[in-house]
């Protein structure tokens, strides 16, 4: 896992390894997306600038330690979201994929584009064997992104995820390195 690229360019987006310098812009994007994040993201009550700085600083340290890999998503130099691989299990080479996009940028295929690139990064650069994704039963947009990325639905976990205020029954989805990949 040496010489990992800290920047991935896709057809329309730039993904940069999240660092403390991104914190203010991430905070602004989160504020602009709060009502769409709150149902599904446990951290999305109303994160303060300090909390967002703590997140970005933590992400930077986790990357250095090869424990998780989070990218800030840029469109024309503006932060429009975040995508990352977390909960890395080095012995079995698995991790979890998570993502969100700024509300005014949703529905244009951006997360499918970013996810395709991060999956390639996970399998080809990190040599992951399996990527997991949790999508609440009510979160149709996330399930559709997972489907377009090639994930397989593997069952429902009772109260397997939480939004800012309540738990949700949740689909467990998985993609293994031998599965067909989404086309970039
Ligand atoms: C989930 C999320 C990241 C999707 O980002 P996006 O950039 O809009 O994703 P894409 O444009 O690549 O694809 C979205 C797909 O979901 C579909 N979709 C969106 N809302 C939907 C709904 N309510 N019901 C069914 N499908 C829906 C879109 O039509 C599109 O599918 P299509 O290409 O077949 O038309 C975004 O909605 C988001 O940030 N949500 C809040 C945070 C979140 O839920 N994160 C995931 C937690 S598991």
Coordinates of C-alpha atoms and ligand atoms in Angstrom, one line a residue:
X1 CA 0.0 0.0 0.0
X2 CA 2.8 2.4 -0.8
X3 CA 2.6 5.3 -3.2
X4 CA -1.2 5.4 -3.1
X5 CA -2.6 8.2 -5.3
X6 CA -4.1 11.0 -3.2
X7 CA -6.0 12.3 -6.2
X8 CA -8.2 10.5 -8.5
X9 CA -9.6 12.3 -11.6
X10 CA -12.8 10.9 -13.2
X11 CA -14.6 12.2 -16.3
X12 CA -16.3 15.1 -14.3
X13 CA -14.9 15.0 -10.8
X14 CA -11.8 15.2 -8.8
X15 CA -11.4 13.1 -5.6
X16 CA -8.8 14.3 -3.2
X17 CA -7.7 12.5 0.0
X18 CA -9.6 14.3 2.7
X19 CA -7.4 16.6 4.9
X20 CA -7.8 19.3 7.4
X21 CA -7.7 22.0 4.7
X22 CA -11.0 20.7 3.4
X23 CA -12.9 21.1 6.7
X24 CA -14.6 24.5 6.1
X25 CA -15.7 23.6 2.6
X26 CA -17.0 20.2 3.8
X27 CA -18.9 22.0 6.6
X28 CA -20.6 24.3 4.1
X29 CA -21.6 21.4 1.8
X30 CA -22.9 19.4 4.9
X31 CA -25.0 22.5 5.9
X32 CA -26.5 22.7 2.4
X33 CA -27.4 19.0 2.6
X34 CA -28.5 18.5 6.2
X35 CA -32.1 17.6 5.7
X36 CA -31.1 14.8 3.2
X37 CA -28.3 13.6 5.4
X38 CA -30.2 13.5 8.7
X39 CA -32.4 10.5 7.9
X40 CA -29.4 8.3 7.1
X41 CA -26.2 9.6 8.7
X42 CA -25.7 9.3 12.5
X43 CA -23.3 12.2 12.6
X44 CA -25.6 14.6 10.8
X45 CA -27.5 16.2 13.7
X46 CA -26.0 19.6 13.1
X47 CA -22.2 19.2 12.9
X48 CA -20.2 22.3 14.0
X49 CA -17.2 23.6 12.1
X50 CA -15.0 22.1 14.9
X51 CA -16.6 18.7 14.5
X52 CA -16.0 18.9 10.8
X53 CA -12.4 19.8 11.4
X54 CA -12.1 16.9 13.8
X55 CA -13.5 14.6 11.0
X56 CA -11.2 15.9 8.4
X57 CA -8.1 15.7 10.6
X58 CA -9.0 12.2 11.7
X59 CA -9.4 11.2 8.0
X60 CA -6.0 12.6 7.2
X61 CA -4.4 10.6 10.1
X62 CA -6.3 7.4 9.2
X63 CA -5.0 7.6 5.6
X64 CA -1.4 8.0 6.9
X65 CA -1.9 5.0 9.1
X66 CA -3.5 2.9 6.3
X67 CA -6.6 2.4 8.4
X68 CA -9.2 4.2 6.2
X69 CA -9.3 6.2 3.0
X70 CA -11.7 9.1 2.6
X71 CA -11.9 11.3 -0.5
X72 CA -13.4 14.8 -0.7
X73 CA -15.4 15.1 -4.0
X74 CA -14.7 18.3 -6.0
X75 CA -16.7 19.6 -9.0
X76 CA -14.9 22.5 -10.6
X77 CA -12.9 23.2 -7.5
X78 CA -16.0 23.2 -5.2
X79 CA -16.6 20.6 -2.6
X80 CA -19.8 18.6 -3.4
X81 CA -19.5 15.5 -1.2
X82 CA -17.5 12.8 0.3
X83 CA -16.8 9.1 -0.2
X84 CA -14.7 6.8 1.8
X85 CA -13.6 3.3 2.7
X86 CA -13.7 2.6 6.5
X87 CA -13.7 -0.2 9.0
X88 CA -10.7 -1.9 7.2
X89 CA -10.1 -5.5 8.4
X90 CA -6.5 -6.1 7.3
X91 CA -6.5 -9.9 8.0
X92 CA -9.5 -10.5 5.6
X93 CA -9.1 -7.5 3.4
X94 CA -12.6 -6.1 3.7
X95 CA -13.9 -2.6 4.3
X96 CA -17.1 -0.5 4.1
X97 CA -18.0 2.0 1.5
X98 CA -19.9 5.2 2.5
X99 CA -20.8 8.4 0.6
X100 CA -23.0 11.5 0.4
X101 CA -23.4 14.3 -2.1
X102 CA -24.6 17.9 -1.8
X103 CA -28.3 18.1 -2.5
X104 CA -28.1 20.5 -5.5
X105 CA -25.7 18.0 -7.2
X106 CA -27.8 14.8 -6.6
X107 CA -29.4 12.9 -9.5
X108 CA -26.7 13.6 -12.1
X109 CA -24.7 10.3 -11.7
X110 CA -21.9 11.9 -9.7
X111 CA -21.9 9.3 -6.9
X112 CA -22.0 6.4 -9.3
X113 CA -19.0 8.0 -11.1
X114 CA -17.1 8.6 -7.8
X115 CA -18.0 5.1 -6.5
X116 CA -16.7 3.5 -9.6
X117 CA -13.3 5.1 -9.2
X118 CA -13.1 4.4 -5.5
X119 CA -14.0 0.7 -6.1
X120 CA -11.2 0.5 -8.6
X121 CA -8.9 2.1 -6.0
X122 CA -10.0 -0.4 -3.4
X123 CA -9.5 -3.5 -5.5
X124 CA -6.5 -2.5 -7.6
X125 CA -4.5 -0.3 -5.2
X126 CA -5.5 -1.5 -1.7
X127 CA -6.0 -5.1 -2.9
X128 CA -9.3 -5.4 -1.0
X129 CA -11.1 -8.7 -1.3
X130 CA -14.6 -7.5 -0.4
X131 CA -16.3 -4.1 0.0
X132 CA -19.5 -3.9 2.1
X133 CA -22.2 -1.2 2.0
X134 CA -25.1 -0.6 4.3
X135 CA -28.2 1.1 2.9
X136 CA -31.3 1.6 5.0
X137 CA -34.4 -0.1 3.6
X138 CA -36.0 3.3 3.0
X139 CA -32.9 4.8 1.3
X140 CA -33.8 4.1 -2.3
X141 CA -31.2 6.5 -3.8
X142 CA -28.4 4.7 -2.0
X143 CA -29.7 1.3 -2.9
X144 CA -29.8 2.3 -6.6
X145 CA -26.2 3.7 -6.5
X146 CA -25.1 0.4 -4.9
X147 CA -27.0 -1.6 -7.6
X148 CA -25.3 0.5 -10.4
X149 CA -21.9 -0.1 -8.8
X150 CA -22.5 -3.9 -9.0
X151 CA -23.2 -4.6 -5.3
X152 CA -25.2 -7.7 -4.4
X153 CA -27.9 -7.6 -1.8
X154 CA -27.1 -10.1 1.0
X155 CA -29.9 -9.7 3.5
X156 CA -31.4 -7.3 5.9
X157 CA -30.0 -6.4 9.3
X158 CA -32.5 -5.3 12.0
X159 CA -31.7 -1.8 13.1
X160 CA -28.4 -2.1 11.1
X161 CA -27.9 1.6 10.6
X162 CA -28.9 4.9 12.2
X163 CA -29.7 8.3 11.0
X164 CA -29.3 11.4 13.2
X165 CA -32.5 10.5 15.1
X166 CA -33.5 6.9 14.6
X167 CA -32.4 3.4 13.7
X168 CA -33.3 1.6 10.4
X169 CA -33.5 -1.9 9.2
X170 CA -30.8 -2.0 6.6
X171 CA -29.7 -3.9 3.5
X172 CA -26.2 -5.5 3.7
X173 CA -24.7 -5.3 0.3
X174 CA -21.4 -6.7 -0.9
X175 CA -19.0 -6.6 -3.8
X176 CA -16.1 -9.1 -4.0
X177 CA -13.0 -8.7 -6.1
X178 CA -14.1 -11.3 -8.6
X179 CA -17.5 -9.7 -9.2
X180 CA -18.1 -7.9 -12.5
X181 CA -17.0 -4.2 -12.0
X182 CA -19.0 -1.2 -13.0
X183 CA -17.7 0.4 -16.2
X184 CA -16.0 3.8 -15.8
Ligands
LIG1 C1 -27.4 8.4 -2.1 C2 -26.7 9.6 -2.8 C3 -25.2 9.6 -2.4 C4 -26.8 9.4 -4.3 O1 -26.0 10.4 -5.0 P1 -26.3 10.8 -6.5 O2 -25.1 11.5 -7.0 O3 -27.6 11.4 -6.6 O4 -26.3 9.3 -7.2 P2 -26.5 9.0 -8.8 O5 -27.0 10.2 -9.5 O6 -25.2 8.4 -9.2 O7 -27.6 7.8 -8.8 C5 -28.8 8.0 -8.0 C6 -29.8 7.0 -8.5 O8 -30.8 6.9 -7.5 C7 -32.1 7.1 -8.1 N1 -32.9 7.7 -7.1 C8 -32.8 8.8 -6.4 N2 -33.8 9.0 -5.5 C9 -34.6 7.9 -5.6 C10 -35.8 7.5 -5.0 N3 -36.3 8.2 -4.0 N4 -36.3 6.2 -5.3 C11 -35.7 5.5 -6.3 N5 -34.6 5.8 -6.9 C12 -34.0 7.0 -6.6 C13 -31.8 8.0 -9.2 O9 -32.8 8.0 -10.2 C14 -30.5 7.4 -9.8 O10 -30.7 6.2 -10.5 P3 -30.8 6.2 -12.1 O11 -29.4 6.6 -12.6 O12 -31.1 4.8 -12.4 O13 -31.8 7.2 -12.5 C15 -27.4 10.9 -2.4 O14 -28.7 10.9 -2.6 C16 -27.1 11.3 -0.9 O15 -26.1 11.9 -0.6 N6 -28.0 11.0 0.0 C17 -27.9 11.3 1.4 C18 -26.8 10.5 2.0 C19 -26.9 9.1 1.9 O16 -28.0 8.5 1.9 N7 -25.8 8.4 1.8 C20 -25.7 7.0 1.6 C21 -25.8 6.3 2.9 S1 -25.9 4.5 2.7

